[in-house]
Coordinates of C-alpha atoms in Angstrom, one line a residue:
M95 CA 24.7 151.9 122.1
A96 CA 22.7 153.3 119.2
P97 CA 24.9 153.6 116.0
K98 CA 26.8 156.9 116.1
F99 CA 28.8 158.7 113.4
G100 CA 31.7 160.7 114.5
T101 CA 35.5 160.8 115.0
S102 CA 36.0 157.1 114.4
G103 CA 33.4 156.8 111.6
L104 CA 30.2 154.8 112.3
R105 CA 30.0 152.6 115.3
G106 CA 27.3 150.7 117.0
L107 CA 25.9 147.4 118.2
V108 CA 26.1 144.7 115.4
V109 CA 22.3 144.1 115.7
E110 CA 21.7 147.7 114.9
L111 CA 24.1 148.0 112.0
T112 CA 21.5 146.8 109.5
P113 CA 22.0 146.6 105.7
D114 CA 19.8 149.7 105.3
L115 CA 21.8 151.7 107.9
I116 CA 25.1 150.6 106.4
G117 CA 23.8 151.4 102.9
A118 CA 22.7 154.8 103.9
H119 CA 26.1 155.8 105.4
V120 CA 28.0 154.4 102.4
A121 CA 25.8 156.2 100.0
A122 CA 26.2 159.5 101.9
F123 CA 29.9 159.1 101.9
L124 CA 30.0 158.5 98.2
R125 CA 27.8 161.5 97.5
A126 CA 29.6 163.9 99.9
C127 CA 33.3 162.9 99.5
P128 CA 35.9 162.4 96.8
V129 CA 35.9 158.8 95.5
G130 CA 38.5 158.9 92.8
T131 CA 39.0 155.7 90.9
G132 CA 36.6 153.6 93.1
L133 CA 36.3 152.1 96.5
F134 CA 38.6 149.7 98.4
V135 CA 36.9 147.7 101.2
G136 CA 38.7 145.8 104.0
R137 CA 37.6 144.3 107.3
D138 CA 38.9 143.0 110.6
L139 CA 38.4 139.5 112.1
R140 CA 35.1 140.0 114.0
D141 CA 32.4 137.5 113.2
S142 CA 30.2 140.2 112.0
S143 CA 32.7 141.9 109.7
P144 CA 32.2 139.7 106.5
R145 CA 28.5 140.4 106.5
I146 CA 28.9 144.1 107.0
A147 CA 31.7 144.3 104.4
G148 CA 29.2 142.6 102.0
D149 CA 26.7 145.3 102.8
V150 CA 29.3 148.0 102.1
I151 CA 30.2 146.4 98.8
A152 CA 26.6 146.0 97.7
A153 CA 25.7 149.6 98.5
A154 CA 28.7 151.0 96.6
R155 CA 28.2 148.8 93.6
G156 CA 24.5 149.7 93.6
A157 CA 25.6 153.4 93.5
G158 CA 27.6 152.6 90.3
V159 CA 31.0 152.7 92.0
D160 CA 33.7 150.1 91.2
V161 CA 34.8 148.2 94.3
T162 CA 38.0 146.4 95.1
D163 CA 37.5 143.8 97.9
C164 CA 40.7 143.5 100.0
G165 CA 39.3 141.0 102.5
A166 CA 40.8 140.8 106.0
V167 CA 43.5 143.4 106.1
P168 CA 44.8 146.0 108.6
T169 CA 43.5 149.5 108.2
P170 CA 46.8 151.2 107.3
A171 CA 47.5 148.6 104.6
L172 CA 44.1 149.2 103.1
A173 CA 44.6 153.0 103.2
L174 CA 48.0 152.7 101.6
A175 CA 46.7 150.6 98.8
A176 CA 43.6 152.8 98.2
M177 CA 45.6 156.0 98.2
G178 CA 48.2 154.4 95.8
A179 CA 45.3 153.6 93.4
G180 CA 43.7 157.1 93.8
A181 CA 40.7 155.4 95.4
A182 CA 38.5 155.9 98.5
A183 CA 38.2 153.2 101.1
V184 CA 36.0 151.8 103.8
M185 CA 37.3 149.7 106.6
V186 CA 34.9 147.5 108.5
T187 CA 36.0 147.5 112.1
G188 CA 35.1 148.3 115.7
S189 CA 38.8 148.7 116.5
H190 CA 39.2 148.0 120.2
I191 CA 35.6 147.9 121.3
P192 CA 33.8 144.5 122.2
A193 CA 32.8 142.0 119.5
D194 CA 29.1 142.7 119.9
R195 CA 29.8 146.1 118.2
N196 CA 31.3 147.1 114.9
G197 CA 31.7 150.0 112.6
L198 CA 33.0 151.7 109.5
K199 CA 36.1 153.9 108.9
F200 CA 36.0 156.1 105.8
Y201 CA 38.9 157.3 103.7
T202 CA 39.1 159.6 100.7
P203 CA 41.9 159.1 98.1
G204 CA 43.9 161.6 100.2
G205 CA 43.6 159.7 103.5
E206 CA 41.4 159.7 106.6
I207 CA 38.3 161.8 106.4
T208 CA 38.4 165.2 108.0
K209 CA 35.9 166.9 110.3
A210 CA 34.6 168.7 107.3
H211 CA 34.0 165.4 105.5
E212 CA 32.2 164.1 108.6
A213 CA 29.8 167.1 108.5
A214 CA 29.2 166.6 104.8
I215 CA 28.4 162.9 105.2
L216 CA 25.9 163.6 108.0
A217 CA 24.3 166.3 105.8
A218 CA 23.9 163.8 102.9
L219 CA 22.3 161.0 104.9
D220 CA 18.8 161.8 104.0
A221 CA 19.4 162.4 100.3
T222 CA 18.0 160.0 97.7
A223 CA 20.5 157.2 96.9
P224 CA 22.0 157.4 93.4
T225 CA 21.2 154.8 90.8
G226 CA 22.9 153.7 87.6
P227 CA 24.9 150.9 86.1
K228 CA 26.2 148.5 88.7
G229 CA 29.8 149.0 89.7
A230 CA 32.4 146.3 88.9
L231 CA 33.9 144.1 91.6
A232 CA 37.6 143.1 91.8
Q233 CA 39.9 141.5 94.5
A234 CA 43.3 142.7 95.8
D235 CA 45.8 141.8 98.5
P236 CA 47.5 145.0 99.9
G237 CA 49.7 143.0 102.3
P238 CA 52.9 142.5 100.3
A239 CA 53.2 146.1 99.3
F240 CA 52.6 147.2 102.9
V241 CA 55.5 144.9 104.1
A242 CA 57.7 146.1 101.3
R243 CA 57.2 149.7 102.4
Y244 CA 59.3 149.1 105.5
V245 CA 61.8 146.7 104.1
T246 CA 62.6 149.2 101.3
A247 CA 63.1 152.0 103.7
L248 CA 64.9 150.3 106.5
G249 CA 66.7 147.3 105.0
A250 CA 66.5 143.6 105.4
Q251 CA 68.9 143.7 108.4
A252 CA 67.3 146.5 110.3
L253 CA 66.2 144.2 113.2
A254 CA 68.9 141.5 112.8
G255 CA 69.8 140.1 116.2
K256 CA 66.5 141.0 117.8
R257 CA 64.2 138.3 119.2
V258 CA 60.7 139.7 119.1
G259 CA 57.5 138.2 120.4
V260 CA 54.3 138.9 118.5
W261 CA 51.1 138.7 120.6
S262 CA 48.8 137.8 117.8
H263 CA 45.5 137.5 119.6
S264 CA 42.8 138.4 117.0
A265 CA 44.5 141.3 115.3
V266 CA 43.7 141.3 111.6
G267 CA 47.3 142.3 110.7
R268 CA 49.0 139.7 112.9
D269 CA 50.5 137.7 109.9
L270 CA 51.6 140.9 108.1
L271 CA 53.3 142.0 111.3
I272 CA 55.2 138.7 111.6
D273 CA 56.1 138.9 107.9
T274 CA 57.4 142.5 108.3
L275 CA 59.5 141.8 111.4
Q276 CA 61.0 138.7 109.8
S277 CA 61.7 140.5 106.5
L278 CA 63.6 143.1 108.6
G279 CA 65.8 140.3 110.0
A280 CA 64.1 139.7 113.4
D281 CA 63.7 136.3 115.0
V282 CA 60.0 136.2 115.7
V283 CA 58.1 134.2 118.3
E284 CA 54.4 134.1 118.0
V285 CA 52.3 133.9 121.2
A286 CA 48.6 133.5 122.1
R287 CA 46.9 133.4 118.7
S288 CA 43.2 133.4 119.1
D289 CA 40.4 132.1 116.8
T290 CA 37.8 134.3 118.7
F291 CA 37.8 138.1 118.7
I292 CA 39.5 139.8 121.7
P293 CA 39.1 143.5 122.1
V294 CA 42.5 145.0 122.8
D295 CA 42.8 148.7 123.7
T296 CA 46.5 149.6 123.4
E297 CA 46.0 152.7 125.5
A298 CA 44.3 151.0 128.4
V299 CA 46.2 147.7 129.0
P300 CA 44.7 145.8 132.1
E301 CA 47.0 144.4 134.7
A302 CA 46.2 140.8 133.8
V303 CA 47.5 141.5 130.3
R304 CA 50.6 143.3 131.6
A305 CA 51.4 140.3 133.8
F306 CA 51.0 138.0 130.8
L307 CA 53.4 140.1 128.8
R308 CA 56.0 140.3 131.6
D309 CA 55.8 136.5 132.1
T310 CA 56.1 135.8 128.3
A311 CA 59.1 138.1 127.9
A312 CA 60.9 136.4 130.7
A313 CA 60.0 132.8 129.6
Q314 CA 60.9 133.4 125.9
G315 CA 64.0 135.6 126.4
L316 CA 62.6 138.3 124.2
D317 CA 64.0 141.7 123.3
A318 CA 60.4 143.0 123.0
I319 CA 56.8 141.9 122.6
V320 CA 54.7 143.7 120.0
S321 CA 51.1 143.7 118.9
T322 CA 48.3 145.9 117.7
D323 CA 44.6 146.6 118.3
G324 CA 42.0 144.7 116.3
D325 CA 42.3 146.6 113.0
G326 CA 46.0 147.2 113.2
D327 CA 46.3 151.0 113.4
R328 CA 47.5 151.3 117.0
P329 CA 50.6 149.5 118.3
L330 CA 51.4 147.8 121.6
V331 CA 55.1 147.4 122.5
T332 CA 56.9 146.1 125.5
D333 CA 60.6 146.3 126.3
E334 CA 62.7 143.2 127.1
T335 CA 61.2 143.0 130.6
G336 CA 57.6 143.0 129.4
Q337 CA 57.0 146.5 130.5
V338 CA 54.5 148.3 128.2
V339 CA 56.0 151.3 126.5
P340 CA 53.4 154.1 126.3
G341 CA 52.2 155.0 122.9
D342 CA 53.2 158.6 123.1
V343 CA 56.8 157.6 124.0
L344 CA 56.8 155.4 120.9
G345 CA 55.7 158.4 119.0
Q346 CA 58.4 160.6 120.4
I347 CA 61.2 158.1 119.6
T348 CA 59.8 157.5 116.1
A349 CA 59.5 161.3 115.4
Q350 CA 63.2 161.7 116.3
L351 CA 64.4 158.7 114.2
L352 CA 62.6 160.2 111.2
G353 CA 64.1 163.6 111.6
A354 CA 60.7 165.3 112.1
E355 CA 60.7 169.1 112.9
I356 CA 57.0 169.4 113.9
A357 CA 54.9 167.0 116.0
V358 CA 51.2 167.3 116.1
T359 CA 49.7 165.4 119.0
P360 CA 46.6 165.5 121.3
V361 CA 46.5 167.0 124.8
S362 CA 46.5 163.4 126.2
S363 CA 50.1 162.8 125.1
N364 CA 52.8 163.4 127.6
T365 CA 54.6 166.7 127.9
G366 CA 58.1 165.2 127.3
I367 CA 57.9 166.0 123.6
D368 CA 57.9 169.7 124.5
T369 CA 61.5 169.5 125.6
L370 CA 63.0 167.8 122.6
G371 CA 63.5 170.7 120.3
L372 CA 60.5 170.1 118.0
R373 CA 57.7 172.5 117.4
V374 CA 54.6 170.9 119.1
I375 CA 51.0 171.5 118.1
R376 CA 48.4 170.2 120.5
T377 CA 44.9 169.1 119.4
K378 CA 41.7 167.5 120.6
I379 CA 41.9 163.7 120.9
G380 CA 41.2 161.8 117.6
S381 CA 43.1 161.3 114.4
P382 CA 40.9 163.8 112.4
F383 CA 42.1 166.6 114.7
V384 CA 45.7 165.5 114.4
I385 CA 45.4 165.4 110.6
A386 CA 43.8 168.9 110.7
G387 CA 46.8 170.1 112.7
M388 CA 49.2 168.5 110.3
E389 CA 47.5 170.1 107.3
R390 CA 48.0 173.5 108.8
V391 CA 51.8 173.1 108.3
P392 CA 52.1 171.7 104.7
G393 CA 55.4 171.2 103.1
T394 CA 57.2 170.7 106.4
K395 CA 58.8 167.7 108.2
V396 CA 55.6 167.1 110.2
V397 CA 54.4 163.9 112.0
G398 CA 51.4 163.2 114.1
Y399 CA 50.9 160.7 116.8
E400 CA 48.4 159.9 119.6
A401 CA 48.7 158.5 123.1
N402 CA 47.4 155.2 121.8
G403 CA 50.5 155.0 119.6
G404 CA 48.9 155.5 116.2
F405 CA 51.5 157.3 114.0
L406 CA 51.0 159.6 110.9
L407 CA 53.8 160.5 108.6
G408 CA 53.3 163.8 106.8
F409 CA 56.5 163.9 104.7
E410 CA 58.8 161.6 102.8
A411 CA 61.4 160.6 105.4
K412 CA 65.0 159.7 104.6
V413 CA 65.9 156.6 106.5
P414 CA 68.8 154.1 106.3
T415 CA 68.3 152.4 103.0
G416 CA 65.6 154.3 101.2
P417 CA 62.8 156.8 101.4
L418 CA 59.7 156.2 103.5
P419 CA 56.8 158.0 101.8
A420 CA 54.2 159.9 103.7
L421 CA 51.1 158.0 105.0
M422 CA 48.4 160.2 106.4
T423 CA 46.6 157.6 108.4
R424 CA 47.3 156.0 111.7
D425 CA 49.9 153.3 111.3
S426 CA 51.1 150.7 113.9
H427 CA 54.0 149.1 112.0
L428 CA 56.2 152.3 112.0
P429 CA 56.0 153.0 115.8
I430 CA 56.7 149.3 116.5
I431 CA 59.8 149.1 114.2
A432 CA 61.3 152.6 114.7
P433 CA 62.0 152.3 118.5
L434 CA 63.6 148.8 118.0
V435 CA 65.8 150.3 115.3
A436 CA 66.6 153.3 117.5
A437 CA 67.6 151.0 120.4
G438 CA 70.5 149.7 118.2
A439 CA 72.3 146.9 119.9
G440 CA 71.2 147.9 123.4
P441 CA 68.0 147.1 125.2
L442 CA 64.8 148.9 124.3
S443 CA 64.4 149.9 128.0
A444 CA 67.6 151.9 127.7
R445 CA 66.3 153.8 124.7
V446 CA 63.0 154.5 126.5
A447 CA 64.9 155.7 129.6
A448 CA 66.7 158.2 127.5
E449 CA 63.4 160.1 126.8
P450 CA 62.2 162.8 129.2
A451 CA 60.9 161.5 132.5
R452 CA 57.2 162.0 131.7
F453 CA 54.9 159.0 131.6
T454 CA 51.3 158.6 130.9
A455 CA 48.8 155.9 131.9
A456 CA 45.2 155.7 130.8
D457 CA 42.1 153.6 131.3
R458 CA 38.4 154.0 131.2
L459 CA 35.2 153.3 133.1
Q460 CA 32.9 151.3 130.8
E461 CA 29.1 151.3 130.5
V462 CA 29.0 154.9 131.8
P463 CA 26.2 156.8 130.0
T464 CA 27.7 159.7 128.0
E465 CA 25.3 162.2 129.7
A466 CA 26.6 161.1 133.1
S467 CA 30.2 161.5 132.1
A468 CA 29.5 164.9 130.5
A469 CA 27.7 166.1 133.6
L470 CA 30.5 165.1 135.9
V471 CA 33.2 166.8 133.8
A472 CA 31.0 169.9 133.5
A473 CA 30.6 170.0 137.3
L474 CA 34.3 169.6 137.9
S475 CA 35.0 172.3 135.4
T476 CA 32.7 175.0 136.7
D477 CA 32.1 174.2 140.4
A478 CA 35.1 175.3 142.5
A479 CA 34.0 173.3 145.5
A480 CA 33.5 170.1 143.5
Q481 CA 36.9 170.6 141.8
A482 CA 38.7 171.2 145.2
G483 CA 37.1 168.0 146.6
F484 CA 38.2 166.1 143.6
L485 CA 41.8 167.3 143.8
A486 CA 41.9 166.5 147.5
E487 CA 41.6 162.8 146.6
F488 CA 45.1 163.1 145.2
G489 CA 46.8 164.3 148.4
D490 CA 48.1 167.7 149.2
E491 CA 47.9 169.1 145.6
S492 CA 47.0 172.5 144.4
L493 CA 46.0 173.4 140.9
A494 CA 48.6 174.9 138.6
G495 CA 46.6 174.9 135.3
T496 CA 43.4 174.0 133.6
D497 CA 42.9 172.9 129.9
T498 CA 39.5 172.3 128.4
T499 CA 40.6 171.6 124.9
D500 CA 39.1 168.1 125.2
G501 CA 37.4 167.2 128.4
L502 CA 39.0 168.6 131.6
R503 CA 42.8 168.4 132.0
L504 CA 44.2 169.6 135.3
T505 CA 47.9 170.2 135.9
L506 CA 48.8 169.9 139.6
A507 CA 51.4 171.9 141.4
S508 CA 53.7 168.8 141.4
G509 CA 53.6 168.7 137.6
R510 CA 51.4 165.7 137.6
I511 CA 48.4 165.8 135.3
V512 CA 44.9 164.3 135.6
H513 CA 42.6 164.4 132.6
L514 CA 38.9 163.3 132.3
R515 CA 37.2 162.9 129.0
P516 CA 33.9 161.3 128.0
S517 CA 34.4 159.0 125.0
G518 CA 33.1 160.2 121.7
N519 CA 32.1 156.8 120.4
A520 CA 31.3 154.5 123.4
P521 CA 29.6 154.8 126.8
E522 CA 32.9 155.2 128.6
L523 CA 34.6 157.8 130.7
R524 CA 38.3 158.0 129.9
F525 CA 40.9 159.0 132.5
Y526 CA 44.5 159.9 131.7
A527 CA 47.3 160.4 134.1
E528 CA 50.8 161.8 133.7
A529 CA 53.6 161.7 136.2
E530 CA 57.4 161.5 136.6
S531 CA 57.6 157.7 136.5
P532 CA 55.6 154.8 135.1
D533 CA 54.7 153.6 138.7
A534 CA 53.6 157.1 139.7
A535 CA 51.5 157.4 136.6
L536 CA 49.8 154.0 137.3
A537 CA 49.2 154.9 140.9
L538 CA 47.7 158.2 139.8
L539 CA 45.5 156.4 137.3
G540 CA 44.3 153.9 139.9
K541 CA 43.4 156.6 142.3
G542 CA 41.6 158.6 139.6
L543 CA 39.5 155.6 138.5
E544 CA 38.6 154.8 142.1
T545 CA 37.5 158.4 142.7
L546 CA 35.4 158.5 139.6
R547 CA 33.7 155.2 140.4
A548 CA 32.7 156.6 143.8
R549 CA 31.4 159.9 142.3
L550 CA 29.4 158.1 139.6
G551 CA 27.8 155.7 142.1

């Protein structure tokens, strides 16, 4: 795919992310957005990330900005360190997409860039690059402060008695996650560490991976298995049986543990949150939209989360042993730790079962041109006959409601939901399903993907 700038920053094929292209986007960001005391730079573990991080650092220093190189570090740890220093940040990562692609995520001193910042960066791309004295270069390790954040708030015995597996794969924050869990008292077992990059999408876990997690949980006698995506801002959690806990359920449990009063979440998150006594604000999919929703209710006990599990804390929460300060960027550690704490001495599966019986499942068709996805969604949105034919694939279902906030979301008479959405940053067609049980959601997902494949040829 040609490099594209949007909701997840800049993404594209590594061969097309040239020093000139990287330099132009970094310069535009520095011109268009607040920088504060300088720029913090981090990266994931892709083979291409050190080179691209070097290009980012060179462009920023060439623009006269002081740079702090944080090396290989998870995105939320980088953001926390930068915000604490009053600095901007750039994270070099392609998140969950394959290793032949990479990208940049941008942060102002206040947190993730907004949609307004995106527009300003695009408008500044063609401007002349600034010149001046070369910026200074320093190094920093944000990891210890990131671990301490959770230990201070929750206490060194928060996870005592828990035996937790960490699926390390190639996640950049794998060592910090192990350190955090051990510092909270957990007995940690590391599994399947990889020296080569593995793209892990926490919202679309394939059956082969699910089987591996179930087998590992049984073989190791674990209370849970936890992991993240490549840059560490989205969690993956299983219960003691190896069953994957959906990211939006992690978000619900975390919001309740923190005493939140308002939850901002995209339309792809399950509808169980609507029955828990919180005020719910629905948005388009993507953290900038969630952040914008949170910013509309300042000074409140507001949190944000996505169906992929990324969690944003918009207020200083009061938790067992100390305060947990706000962090306005997607975090994976909090929605991993909080459900384990909320489970107490019982199994995680019991705490999950206590949530409303609404479950989501999601996956995507890859290498689908964006224009083909958009055309299909448009046809199903406007052509009654096409929509009726699509619904017929799911059995004797009539339509109870339509939502076009982001893609096409159809609520069926049974209460089940099917949702189609062209990806905004990759040639993929996303499909989301919601039903009354995990098995029903997975079955609905499978049928939906089968139907879409047939329609796309």
